[in-house]
Amino acid sequence: MKEKLCILEAVDQPRDAVWDALEPYAEVTTVRDGACAYQLLCEQEFDLALLNLTLYGMDGLELLRRIKKRDLCPLVVLTSEFPDFQYAQQGILYGAFDYLLRPLTEKALVDLLFRAQQRLRHTDDGYRKECAGLVRAIGLPDIAARYDAVVSRLSQPDGVQRDVTVRRLYEAVIWQAFAEMPWLEQFVYLEDYDAIDWIRTTGHTIVCDFCRRKLCEFSRTVAVLYPHTKHEKLQDILSYILTHVDNGYRQKDVAAAFYISSAALSDLFRTELGRSYRAYMTDVRMLRAEYLLRHSDMKVYEISALLGYKDAEYFSRVFRQRYHVPLSQFRRENQMDYQI
């Protein structure tokens, strides 16, 4: 190790003496209060934060959630006196880089600092290559099997480090997909794929099961919006439609933008995707409507007009046929679930 890391340690006990031996590699600030740690993270930059699960003012998990939400520190490690593996799994689900048992040992900290430096320098070319391959596979039916295969290649057979790899890989794939497909922001709320909805589930595969399930859900949505095709012009057309979904473009408008006839556009969809243009556009508009109902205060008639439906009642009927509930009920139930 060569670089000196700036570390914040939040722990409800005296500072660990083991840090003295690592002074050439780590500049450590220690606090005993979770609220104080949060304030420092808001005011200063740290490379790594070590948070004990039990803290005055704010516990370690709550502090971790706030750090991740505001991106206050690139790496967060939870520490505890409890060897219960479930604590580690919960922390990793919330985005922890690692979970260490106290008392901290010099060997454990040296290993941690080395891995932290590697992560901060982004030197893992093999990891980036695997991540890129999974992003290209988003939308394919075998995404779960591909994900499991990559996890097996990158991680240890079991334990905390495997869960860390699983979680890191999942986050990287989702974030990279958003970066490469910017139109996704109009259909998918990124934080929905970071929301922990079964934290009390027990078992040693909780992290892998969560990430696999959420990744498959994400992949199914992308498959509807941007089906895999090798036809380059159709790829451009799909991107154009998804980018301009709120413009209410008609079929002839899209065809004109690519200098083809409406009939040729229909034939292209049926030949390459096995779906009619109209069926595809209904899927796209319904997913956009679902997003707006969940995450905006727009009125139903405003959403209808935005998506190119002249008749709000017809739009409501189409939505009800798709989701089997009235628009008002869907909004009420889903906004409530999101707030909870």
mmCIF file of C-alpha atoms in Angstrom:
data_model
loop_
_atom_site.group_PDB
_atom_site.id
_atom_site.type_symbol
_atom_site.label_atom_id
_atom_site.label_comp_id
_atom_site.label_asym_id
_atom_site.label_seq_id
_atom_site.Cartn_x
_atom_site.Cartn_y
_atom_site.Cartn_z
ATOM 1 C CA MET A 1 0.000 0.000 0.000
ATOM 2 C CA LYS A 2 1.280 3.451 -0.907
ATOM 3 C CA GLU A 3 -1.583 5.910 -0.764
ATOM 4 C CA LYS A 4 -2.814 7.229 2.572
ATOM 5 C CA LEU A 5 -6.561 6.856 2.973
ATOM 6 C CA CYS A 6 -8.703 9.375 4.810
ATOM 7 C CA ILE A 7 -10.943 7.367 7.127
ATOM 8 C CA LEU A 8 -13.827 8.214 9.433
ATOM 9 C CA GLU A 9 -14.467 5.733 12.232
ATOM 10 C CA ALA A 10 -17.755 5.937 14.139
ATOM 11 C CA VAL A 11 -17.731 3.609 17.124
ATOM 12 C CA ASP A 12 -19.319 3.686 20.584
ATOM 13 C CA GLN A 13 -16.070 2.789 22.352
ATOM 14 C CA PRO A 14 -12.514 4.135 22.591
ATOM 15 C CA ARG A 15 -10.469 4.409 19.392
ATOM 16 C CA ASP A 16 -8.865 1.105 18.367
ATOM 17 C CA ALA A 17 -5.154 1.092 19.223
ATOM 18 C CA VAL A 18 -4.498 -1.085 16.166
ATOM 19 C CA TRP A 19 -4.781 2.051 14.003
ATOM 20 C CA ASP A 20 -1.435 3.266 15.432
ATOM 21 C CA ALA A 21 0.421 0.574 13.488
ATOM 22 C CA LEU A 22 -1.302 1.671 10.266
ATOM 23 C CA GLU A 23 -0.597 5.396 10.626
ATOM 24 C CA PRO A 24 1.543 5.495 7.413
ATOM 25 C CA TYR A 25 -1.434 4.227 5.411
ATOM 26 C CA ALA A 26 -4.489 5.712 7.106
ATOM 27 C CA GLU A 27 -5.432 9.077 8.568
ATOM 28 C CA VAL A 28 -8.261 8.208 10.971
ATOM 29 C CA THR A 29 -10.840 10.529 12.534
ATOM 30 C CA THR A 30 -12.847 8.838 15.301
ATOM 31 C CA VAL A 31 -16.243 9.908 16.635
ATOM 32 C CA ARG A 32 -18.608 8.135 19.019
ATOM 33 C CA ASP A 33 -21.911 9.562 17.795
ATOM 34 C CA GLY A 34 -23.786 8.627 14.611
ATOM 35 C CA ALA A 35 -25.242 12.107 14.134
ATOM 36 C CA CYS A 36 -21.799 13.651 14.510
ATOM 37 C CA ALA A 37 -20.403 11.217 11.948
ATOM 38 C CA TYR A 38 -23.155 12.154 9.506
ATOM 39 C CA GLN A 39 -22.405 15.857 9.969
ATOM 40 C CA LEU A 40 -18.695 15.309 9.329
ATOM 41 C CA LEU A 41 -19.443 13.307 6.187
ATOM 42 C CA CYS A 42 -21.612 16.170 4.919
ATOM 43 C CA GLU A 43 -18.796 18.683 5.536
ATOM 44 C CA GLN A 44 -15.628 16.750 4.661
ATOM 45 C CA GLU A 45 -14.461 14.167 2.150
ATOM 46 C CA PHE A 46 -13.473 10.708 3.348
ATOM 47 C CA ASP A 47 -12.286 7.713 1.310
ATOM 48 C CA LEU A 48 -13.708 5.185 3.760
ATOM 49 C CA ALA A 49 -16.155 5.196 6.666
ATOM 50 C CA LEU A 50 -16.198 2.483 9.348
ATOM 51 C CA LEU A 51 -19.525 2.502 11.166
ATOM 52 C CA ASN A 52 -20.331 0.427 14.199
ATOM 53 C CA LEU A 53 -23.847 -1.015 14.180
ATOM 54 C CA THR A 54 -24.581 0.423 17.621
ATOM 55 C CA LEU A 55 -24.033 4.184 17.835
ATOM 56 C CA TYR A 56 -25.418 7.053 19.836
ATOM 57 C CA GLY A 57 -27.806 9.335 17.978
ATOM 58 C CA MET A 58 -28.060 7.220 14.805
ATOM 59 C CA ASP A 59 -27.316 3.524 14.347
ATOM 60 C CA GLY A 60 -24.924 2.210 11.740
ATOM 61 C CA LEU A 61 -27.545 0.921 9.280
ATOM 62 C CA GLU A 62 -29.476 4.198 9.273
ATOM 63 C CA LEU A 63 -26.242 6.124 8.801
ATOM 64 C CA LEU A 64 -25.283 3.805 5.945
ATOM 65 C CA ARG A 65 -28.645 4.409 4.224
ATOM 66 C CA ARG A 66 -28.197 8.177 4.461
ATOM 67 C CA ILE A 67 -24.629 8.046 3.180
ATOM 68 C CA LYS A 68 -25.653 5.992 0.161
ATOM 69 C CA LYS A 69 -28.665 8.170 -0.576
ATOM 70 C CA ARG A 70 -26.542 11.331 -0.706
ATOM 71 C CA ASP A 71 -23.365 9.660 -1.998
ATOM 72 C CA LEU A 72 -21.353 11.068 0.910
ATOM 73 C CA CYS A 73 -18.575 8.461 0.948
ATOM 74 C CA PRO A 74 -17.464 5.979 -1.738
ATOM 75 C CA LEU A 75 -16.832 3.089 0.664
ATOM 76 C CA VAL A 76 -18.666 2.210 3.873
ATOM 77 C CA VAL A 77 -17.762 -0.689 6.165
ATOM 78 C CA LEU A 78 -19.974 -1.863 9.013
ATOM 79 C CA THR A 79 -18.395 -3.191 12.195
ATOM 80 C CA SER A 80 -19.922 -5.037 15.124
ATOM 81 C CA GLU A 81 -19.181 -7.281 18.064
ATOM 82 C CA PHE A 82 -21.885 -9.676 16.846
ATOM 83 C CA PRO A 83 -20.833 -12.592 14.590
ATOM 84 C CA ASP A 84 -24.420 -13.073 13.320
ATOM 85 C CA PHE A 85 -24.154 -13.348 9.520
ATOM 86 C CA GLN A 86 -27.564 -11.709 9.081
ATOM 87 C CA TYR A 87 -26.150 -8.363 10.234
ATOM 88 C CA ALA A 88 -23.564 -8.562 7.471
ATOM 89 C CA GLN A 89 -26.201 -9.429 4.881
ATOM 90 C CA GLN A 90 -28.372 -6.490 5.868
ATOM 91 C CA GLY A 91 -25.445 -4.112 5.603
ATOM 92 C CA ILE A 92 -24.394 -5.448 2.219
ATOM 93 C CA LEU A 93 -27.947 -5.127 0.896
ATOM 94 C CA TYR A 94 -27.824 -1.468 1.880
ATOM 95 C CA GLY A 95 -24.548 -1.029 0.006
ATOM 96 C CA ALA A 96 -21.770 -1.712 2.554
ATOM 97 C CA PHE A 97 -18.334 -2.474 1.136
ATOM 98 C CA ASP A 98 -17.578 -4.964 3.911
ATOM 99 C CA TYR A 99 -18.490 -6.140 7.408
ATOM 100 C CA LEU A 100 -15.800 -6.566 10.069
ATOM 101 C CA LEU A 101 -16.013 -8.089 13.518
ATOM 102 C CA ARG A 102 -14.577 -6.249 16.496
ATOM 103 C CA PRO A 103 -12.062 -6.131 17.965
ATOM 104 C CA LEU A 104 -10.358 -5.069 14.748
ATOM 105 C CA THR A 105 -7.071 -6.799 13.949
ATOM 106 C CA GLU A 106 -4.122 -5.430 12.024
ATOM 107 C CA LYS A 107 -4.395 -8.265 9.487
ATOM 108 C CA ALA A 108 -8.089 -7.541 8.808
ATOM 109 C CA LEU A 109 -7.447 -3.812 8.443
ATOM 110 C CA VAL A 110 -4.457 -4.239 6.136
ATOM 111 C CA ASP A 111 -6.580 -6.450 3.885
ATOM 112 C CA LEU A 112 -9.417 -3.919 4.031
ATOM 113 C CA LEU A 113 -7.188 -0.965 3.146
ATOM 114 C CA PHE A 114 -5.644 -2.855 0.236
ATOM 115 C CA ARG A 115 -9.051 -3.753 -1.203
ATOM 116 C CA ALA A 116 -10.295 -0.201 -0.628
ATOM 117 C CA GLN A 117 -7.381 1.225 -2.601
ATOM 118 C CA GLN A 118 -8.028 -1.234 -5.408
ATOM 119 C CA ARG A 119 -11.694 -0.227 -5.547
ATOM 120 C CA LEU A 120 -10.956 3.494 -5.440
ATOM 121 C CA ARG A 121 -8.453 3.155 -8.287
ATOM 122 C CA HIS A 122 -10.879 1.035 -10.360
ATOM 123 C CA THR A 123 -8.072 -1.274 -11.434
ATOM 124 C CA ASP A 124 -10.148 -4.424 -11.805
ATOM 125 C CA ASP A 125 -10.281 -4.776 -15.599
ATOM 126 C CA GLY A 126 -11.704 -8.290 -15.394
ATOM 127 C CA TYR A 127 -14.558 -7.058 -13.268
ATOM 128 C CA ARG A 128 -15.362 -4.209 -15.673
ATOM 129 C CA LYS A 129 -15.344 -6.634 -18.589
ATOM 130 C CA GLU A 130 -17.781 -8.983 -16.845
ATOM 131 C CA CYS A 131 -20.036 -6.068 -15.939
ATOM 132 C CA ALA A 132 -20.075 -4.818 -19.530
ATOM 133 C CA GLY A 133 -21.041 -8.281 -20.735
ATOM 134 C CA LEU A 134 -23.996 -8.400 -18.345
ATOM 135 C CA VAL A 135 -25.179 -4.959 -19.464
ATOM 136 C CA ARG A 136 -25.225 -6.201 -23.063
ATOM 137 C CA ALA A 137 -27.301 -9.188 -21.904
ATOM 138 C CA ILE A 138 -29.980 -7.066 -20.225
ATOM 139 C CA GLY A 139 -33.271 -7.972 -21.869
ATOM 140 C CA LEU A 140 -32.281 -11.546 -22.684
ATOM 141 C CA PRO A 141 -34.229 -14.405 -21.057
ATOM 142 C CA ASP A 142 -31.123 -16.060 -19.594
ATOM 143 C CA ILE A 143 -29.902 -13.014 -17.655
ATOM 144 C CA ALA A 144 -30.200 -14.825 -14.290
ATOM 145 C CA ALA A 145 -27.984 -17.702 -15.433
ATOM 146 C CA ARG A 146 -25.433 -15.270 -16.875
ATOM 147 C CA TYR A 147 -25.409 -13.301 -13.629
ATOM 148 C CA ASP A 148 -24.868 -16.436 -11.531
ATOM 149 C CA ALA A 149 -22.023 -17.522 -13.805
ATOM 150 C CA VAL A 150 -20.266 -14.157 -13.458
ATOM 151 C CA VAL A 151 -20.694 -14.194 -9.676
ATOM 152 C CA SER A 152 -19.133 -17.669 -9.557
ATOM 153 C CA ARG A 153 -16.152 -16.505 -11.590
ATOM 154 C CA LEU A 154 -15.542 -13.351 -9.554
ATOM 155 C CA SER A 155 -16.211 -14.359 -5.952
ATOM 156 C CA GLN A 156 -15.367 -16.770 -3.182
ATOM 157 C CA PRO A 157 -17.632 -19.832 -2.719
ATOM 158 C CA ASP A 158 -19.510 -18.361 0.252
ATOM 159 C CA GLY A 159 -19.473 -15.731 2.959
ATOM 160 C CA VAL A 160 -19.304 -11.957 3.255
ATOM 161 C CA GLN A 161 -16.937 -11.347 0.348
ATOM 162 C CA ARG A 162 -19.185 -13.270 -2.044
ATOM 163 C CA ASP A 163 -22.150 -11.150 -0.970
ATOM 164 C CA VAL A 164 -20.103 -7.978 -1.414
ATOM 165 C CA THR A 165 -19.239 -9.040 -4.975
ATOM 166 C CA VAL A 166 -22.862 -9.952 -5.711
ATOM 167 C CA ARG A 167 -24.128 -6.597 -4.519
ATOM 168 C CA ARG A 168 -21.366 -4.613 -6.232
ATOM 169 C CA LEU A 169 -21.955 -6.397 -9.522
ATOM 170 C CA TYR A 170 -25.704 -5.812 -9.339
ATOM 171 C CA GLU A 171 -25.277 -2.085 -8.653
ATOM 172 C CA ALA A 172 -22.697 -1.672 -11.404
ATOM 173 C CA VAL A 173 -24.895 -3.391 -14.012
ATOM 174 C CA ILE A 174 -27.958 -1.283 -13.153
ATOM 175 C CA TRP A 175 -26.012 1.986 -13.096
ATOM 176 C CA GLN A 176 -24.186 1.191 -16.335
ATOM 177 C CA ALA A 177 -27.461 0.287 -18.047
ATOM 178 C CA PHE A 178 -28.869 3.679 -17.096
ATOM 179 C CA ALA A 179 -25.716 5.360 -18.420
ATOM 180 C CA GLU A 180 -25.887 3.552 -21.765
ATOM 181 C CA MET A 181 -29.676 3.858 -22.141
ATOM 182 C CA PRO A 182 -30.510 7.370 -20.845
ATOM 183 C CA TRP A 183 -34.146 7.031 -21.939
ATOM 184 C CA LEU A 184 -34.587 4.522 -19.092
ATOM 185 C CA GLU A 185 -35.058 7.438 -16.683
ATOM 186 C CA GLN A 186 -38.472 8.057 -18.258
ATOM 187 C CA PHE A 187 -39.685 4.536 -17.470
ATOM 188 C CA VAL A 188 -37.720 3.240 -14.486
ATOM 189 C CA TYR A 189 -37.047 4.900 -11.140
ATOM 190 C CA LEU A 190 -33.472 3.991 -10.245
ATOM 191 C CA GLU A 191 -34.098 4.006 -6.492
ATOM 192 C CA ASP A 192 -36.780 1.334 -6.928
ATOM 193 C CA TYR A 193 -33.969 -1.094 -7.695
ATOM 194 C CA ASP A 194 -32.140 -0.196 -4.512
ATOM 195 C CA ALA A 195 -35.146 -0.426 -2.184
ATOM 196 C CA ILE A 196 -34.865 -3.349 0.234
ATOM 197 C CA ASP A 197 -38.299 -4.929 0.421
ATOM 198 C CA TRP A 198 -37.517 -8.133 2.367
ATOM 199 C CA ILE A 199 -34.820 -7.243 4.839
ATOM 200 C CA ARG A 200 -36.215 -9.648 7.466
ATOM 201 C CA THR A 201 -35.836 -12.666 5.202
ATOM 202 C CA THR A 202 -33.356 -15.138 6.625
ATOM 203 C CA GLY A 203 -30.965 -17.514 4.922
ATOM 204 C CA HIS A 204 -27.428 -17.417 3.564
ATOM 205 C CA THR A 205 -28.525 -16.557 0.004
ATOM 206 C CA ILE A 206 -30.552 -13.443 0.828
ATOM 207 C CA VAL A 207 -28.192 -11.032 -0.964
ATOM 208 C CA CYS A 208 -27.832 -13.141 -4.103
ATOM 209 C CA ASP A 209 -31.575 -13.875 -4.218
ATOM 210 C CA PHE A 210 -32.450 -10.184 -3.883
ATOM 211 C CA CYS A 211 -29.997 -9.036 -6.565
ATOM 212 C CA ARG A 212 -30.962 -11.802 -8.990
ATOM 213 C CA ARG A 213 -34.675 -11.133 -8.567
ATOM 214 C CA LYS A 214 -34.348 -7.370 -9.016
ATOM 215 C CA LEU A 215 -32.018 -7.771 -11.992
ATOM 216 C CA CYS A 216 -34.493 -10.135 -13.695
ATOM 217 C CA GLU A 217 -37.317 -7.667 -13.055
ATOM 218 C CA PHE A 218 -35.210 -4.883 -14.561
ATOM 219 C CA SER A 219 -34.280 -7.064 -17.531
ATOM 220 C CA ARG A 220 -37.924 -7.885 -18.284
ATOM 221 C CA THR A 221 -38.777 -4.190 -18.415
ATOM 222 C CA VAL A 222 -35.899 -3.458 -20.765
ATOM 223 C CA ALA A 223 -36.911 -6.415 -22.946
ATOM 224 C CA VAL A 224 -40.322 -4.830 -23.483
ATOM 225 C CA LEU A 225 -38.924 -1.380 -24.231
ATOM 226 C CA TYR A 226 -35.808 -2.253 -26.200
ATOM 227 C CA PRO A 227 -36.018 -5.799 -27.607
ATOM 228 C CA HIS A 228 -32.750 -7.292 -28.806
ATOM 229 C CA THR A 229 -32.326 -6.910 -32.542
ATOM 230 C CA LYS A 230 -29.328 -6.811 -34.887
ATOM 231 C CA HIS A 231 -31.149 -4.480 -37.281
ATOM 232 C CA GLU A 232 -29.268 -1.199 -36.789
ATOM 233 C CA LYS A 233 -31.976 1.023 -38.221
ATOM 234 C CA LEU A 234 -34.586 -0.550 -35.966
ATOM 235 C CA GLN A 235 -32.279 0.006 -32.976
ATOM 236 C CA ASP A 236 -32.164 3.703 -33.895
ATOM 237 C CA ILE A 237 -35.950 3.804 -34.286
ATOM 238 C CA LEU A 238 -36.509 2.208 -30.876
ATOM 239 C CA SER A 239 -34.122 4.661 -29.225
ATOM 240 C CA TYR A 240 -35.856 7.545 -30.963
ATOM 241 C CA ILE A 241 -39.306 6.419 -29.798
ATOM 242 C CA LEU A 242 -38.161 5.893 -26.218
ATOM 243 C CA THR A 243 -36.361 9.215 -26.073
ATOM 244 C CA HIS A 244 -39.370 11.134 -27.428
ATOM 245 C CA VAL A 245 -42.154 9.131 -25.778
ATOM 246 C CA ASP A 246 -43.669 12.290 -24.249
ATOM 247 C CA ASN A 247 -44.045 13.969 -27.651
ATOM 248 C CA GLY A 248 -47.050 11.831 -28.557
ATOM 249 C CA TYR A 249 -45.600 11.030 -31.988
ATOM 250 C CA ARG A 250 -47.854 9.147 -34.371
ATOM 251 C CA GLN A 251 -46.632 6.280 -36.520
ATOM 252 C CA LYS A 252 -46.344 8.469 -39.601
ATOM 253 C CA ASP A 253 -44.234 10.982 -37.642
ATOM 254 C CA VAL A 254 -41.756 8.293 -36.599
ATOM 255 C CA ALA A 255 -41.652 6.878 -40.122
ATOM 256 C CA ALA A 256 -41.030 10.320 -41.587
ATOM 257 C CA ALA A 257 -38.161 10.929 -39.173
ATOM 258 C CA PHE A 258 -36.397 7.910 -40.713
ATOM 259 C CA TYR A 259 -37.471 8.541 -44.314
ATOM 260 C CA ILE A 260 -39.574 5.413 -44.653
ATOM 261 C CA SER A 261 -43.282 4.831 -45.129
ATOM 262 C CA SER A 262 -45.683 3.872 -42.345
ATOM 263 C CA ALA A 263 -46.222 0.516 -44.056
ATOM 264 C CA ALA A 264 -42.467 -0.143 -44.174
ATOM 265 C CA LEU A 265 -42.233 0.727 -40.487
ATOM 266 C CA SER A 266 -44.988 -1.756 -39.639
ATOM 267 C CA ASP A 267 -43.328 -4.474 -41.707
ATOM 268 C CA LEU A 268 -40.011 -3.837 -39.952
ATOM 269 C CA PHE A 269 -41.552 -4.337 -36.524
ATOM 270 C CA ARG A 270 -43.395 -7.493 -37.500
ATOM 271 C CA THR A 271 -40.402 -8.989 -39.298
ATOM 272 C CA GLU A 272 -37.735 -8.184 -36.710
ATOM 273 C CA LEU A 273 -39.680 -8.215 -33.438
ATOM 274 C CA GLY A 274 -42.713 -10.346 -34.201
ATOM 275 C CA ARG A 275 -44.953 -7.554 -32.876
ATOM 276 C CA SER A 276 -47.007 -4.871 -34.486
ATOM 277 C CA TYR A 277 -45.933 -1.275 -34.177
ATOM 278 C CA ARG A 278 -49.190 -0.491 -32.405
ATOM 279 C CA ALA A 279 -48.731 -3.248 -29.829
ATOM 280 C CA TYR A 280 -45.195 -2.059 -29.115
ATOM 281 C CA MET A 281 -46.298 1.558 -28.681
ATOM 282 C CA THR A 282 -49.072 0.507 -26.305
ATOM 283 C CA ASP A 283 -46.496 -1.313 -24.150
ATOM 284 C CA VAL A 284 -44.208 1.732 -24.170
ATOM 285 C CA ARG A 285 -46.980 4.168 -23.303
ATOM 286 C CA MET A 286 -48.336 2.001 -20.518
ATOM 287 C CA LEU A 287 -44.913 1.694 -18.884
ATOM 288 C CA ARG A 288 -44.453 5.443 -19.165
ATOM 289 C CA ALA A 289 -47.921 5.992 -17.703
ATOM 290 C CA GLU A 290 -47.093 3.631 -14.832
ATOM 291 C CA TYR A 291 -43.955 5.640 -14.069
ATOM 292 C CA LEU A 292 -45.834 8.961 -14.126
ATOM 293 C CA LEU A 293 -48.599 7.633 -11.898
ATOM 294 C CA ARG A 294 -46.045 6.419 -9.378
ATOM 295 C CA HIS A 295 -43.627 9.315 -9.401
ATOM 296 C CA SER A 296 -45.465 12.467 -10.501
ATOM 297 C CA ASP A 297 -48.502 14.528 -9.534
ATOM 298 C CA MET A 298 -49.781 14.841 -13.102
ATOM 299 C CA LYS A 299 -53.516 14.446 -13.622
ATOM 300 C CA VAL A 300 -54.797 11.501 -15.633
ATOM 301 C CA TYR A 301 -55.931 13.724 -18.495
ATOM 302 C CA GLU A 302 -52.475 15.364 -18.548
ATOM 303 C CA ILE A 303 -50.741 11.980 -18.796
ATOM 304 C CA SER A 304 -53.182 10.911 -21.488
ATOM 305 C CA ALA A 305 -52.489 13.997 -23.600
ATOM 306 C CA LEU A 306 -48.729 13.765 -23.025
ATOM 307 C CA LEU A 307 -48.649 10.211 -24.398
ATOM 308 C CA GLY A 308 -50.696 11.034 -27.485
ATOM 309 C CA TYR A 309 -54.135 9.807 -26.397
ATOM 310 C CA LYS A 310 -56.806 12.286 -27.461
ATOM 311 C CA ASP A 311 -59.458 10.609 -25.311
ATOM 312 C CA ALA A 312 -58.615 10.278 -21.592
ATOM 313 C CA GLU A 313 -61.421 7.750 -21.093
ATOM 314 C CA TYR A 314 -59.989 5.514 -23.804
ATOM 315 C CA PHE A 315 -56.551 5.829 -22.192
ATOM 316 C CA SER A 316 -58.077 4.799 -18.840
ATOM 317 C CA ARG A 317 -59.714 1.734 -20.410
ATOM 318 C CA VAL A 318 -56.460 0.637 -22.021
ATOM 319 C CA PHE A 319 -54.634 1.038 -18.719
ATOM 320 C CA ARG A 320 -57.280 -0.912 -16.825
ATOM 321 C CA GLN A 321 -57.156 -3.753 -19.349
ATOM 322 C CA ARG A 322 -53.380 -3.925 -18.855
ATOM 323 C CA TYR A 323 -53.158 -3.628 -15.049
ATOM 324 C CA HIS A 324 -56.633 -4.887 -14.076
ATOM 325 C CA VAL A 325 -57.257 -1.910 -11.754
ATOM 326 C CA PRO A 326 -58.600 1.623 -12.335
ATOM 327 C CA LEU A 327 -56.007 4.361 -12.748
ATOM 328 C CA SER A 328 -56.949 6.048 -9.477
ATOM 329 C CA GLN A 329 -56.604 2.821 -7.499
ATOM 330 C CA PHE A 330 -53.255 2.003 -9.118
ATOM 331 C CA ARG A 331 -51.880 5.430 -8.222
ATOM 332 C CA ARG A 332 -53.174 5.295 -4.662
ATOM 333 C CA GLU A 333 -51.822 1.816 -3.937
ATOM 334 C CA ASN A 334 -48.456 2.226 -5.623
ATOM 335 C CA GLN A 335 -47.640 5.660 -4.279
ATOM 336 C CA MET A 336 -48.504 4.362 -0.801
ATOM 337 C CA ASP A 337 -46.245 1.340 -1.259
ATOM 338 C CA TYR A 338 -43.414 3.588 -2.458
ATOM 339 C CA GLN A 339 -43.761 5.957 0.500
ATOM 340 C CA ILE A 340 -43.736 3.058 2.946
#
